[in-house]
Short mmCIF file of C-alpha atoms in Angstrom, two decimals:
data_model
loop_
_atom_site.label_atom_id
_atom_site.label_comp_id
_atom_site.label_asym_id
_atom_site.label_seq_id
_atom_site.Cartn_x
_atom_site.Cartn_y
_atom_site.Cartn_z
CA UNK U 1 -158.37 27.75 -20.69
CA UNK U 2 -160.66 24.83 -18.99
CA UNK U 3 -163.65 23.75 -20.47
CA UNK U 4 -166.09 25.52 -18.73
CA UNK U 5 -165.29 28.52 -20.30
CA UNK U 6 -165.85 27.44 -24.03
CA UNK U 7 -169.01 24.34 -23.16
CA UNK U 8 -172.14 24.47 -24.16
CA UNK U 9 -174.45 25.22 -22.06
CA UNK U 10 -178.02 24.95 -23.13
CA UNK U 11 -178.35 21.82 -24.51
CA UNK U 12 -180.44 20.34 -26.74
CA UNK U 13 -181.34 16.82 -25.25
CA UNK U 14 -183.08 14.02 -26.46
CA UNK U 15 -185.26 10.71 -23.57
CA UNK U 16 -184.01 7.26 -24.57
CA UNK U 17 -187.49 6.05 -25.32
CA UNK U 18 -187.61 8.47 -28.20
CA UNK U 19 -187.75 7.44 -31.77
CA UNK U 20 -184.97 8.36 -34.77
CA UNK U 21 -187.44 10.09 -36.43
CA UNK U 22 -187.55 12.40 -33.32
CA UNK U 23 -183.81 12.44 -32.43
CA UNK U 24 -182.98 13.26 -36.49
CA UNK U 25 -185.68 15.95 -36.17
CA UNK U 26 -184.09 17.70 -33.33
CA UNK U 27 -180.78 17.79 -35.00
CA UNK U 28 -182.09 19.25 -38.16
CA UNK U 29 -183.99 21.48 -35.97
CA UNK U 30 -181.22 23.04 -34.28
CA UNK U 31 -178.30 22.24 -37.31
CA UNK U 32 -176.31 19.96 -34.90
CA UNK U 33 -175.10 16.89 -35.51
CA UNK U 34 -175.28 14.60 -31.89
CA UNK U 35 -177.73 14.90 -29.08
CA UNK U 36 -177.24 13.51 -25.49
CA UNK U 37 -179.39 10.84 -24.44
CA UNK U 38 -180.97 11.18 -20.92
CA UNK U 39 -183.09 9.29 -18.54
CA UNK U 40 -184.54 10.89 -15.51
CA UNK U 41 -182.29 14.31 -16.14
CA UNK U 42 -179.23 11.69 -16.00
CA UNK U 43 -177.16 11.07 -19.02
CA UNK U 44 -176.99 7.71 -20.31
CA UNK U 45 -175.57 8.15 -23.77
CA UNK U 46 -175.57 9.96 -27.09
CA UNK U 47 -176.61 9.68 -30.58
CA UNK U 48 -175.12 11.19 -33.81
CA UNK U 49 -176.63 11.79 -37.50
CA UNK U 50 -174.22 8.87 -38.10
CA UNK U 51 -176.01 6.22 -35.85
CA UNK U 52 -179.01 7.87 -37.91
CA UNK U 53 -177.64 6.83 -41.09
CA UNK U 54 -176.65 2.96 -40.33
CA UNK U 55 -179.86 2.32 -38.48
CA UNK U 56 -182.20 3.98 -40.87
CA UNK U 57 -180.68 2.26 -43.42
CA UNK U 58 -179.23 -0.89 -42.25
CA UNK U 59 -176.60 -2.94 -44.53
#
């Protein structure tokens, strides 16, 4: 089976100027736990609840 078959494909994106605030309530939103960052409809990166966690609450 390739990947197209089983991808998603709607997703749920998030612009890098956004703020965690926004990004965390997406995820809660939508009960998923990463969003792909984009910039001009390209993807530059992703965040996860985890990133949330450590820099919500840094060490």
């Amino acid at each position: 089976m390739k990947v197209k078959n089983c991808m998603q494909k709607d997703l749920i994106t998030i612009g890098k100027d956004a703020l965690l605030q926004e990004a965390g309530a997406l995820m809660k939103k939508h009960s998923i736990g990463h969003l792909p960052v984009v910039e001009d409809e390209q993807l530059v990166g992703f965040i996860t609840e985890s990133d949330l966690r450590q820099y919500s609450f840094p060490s």
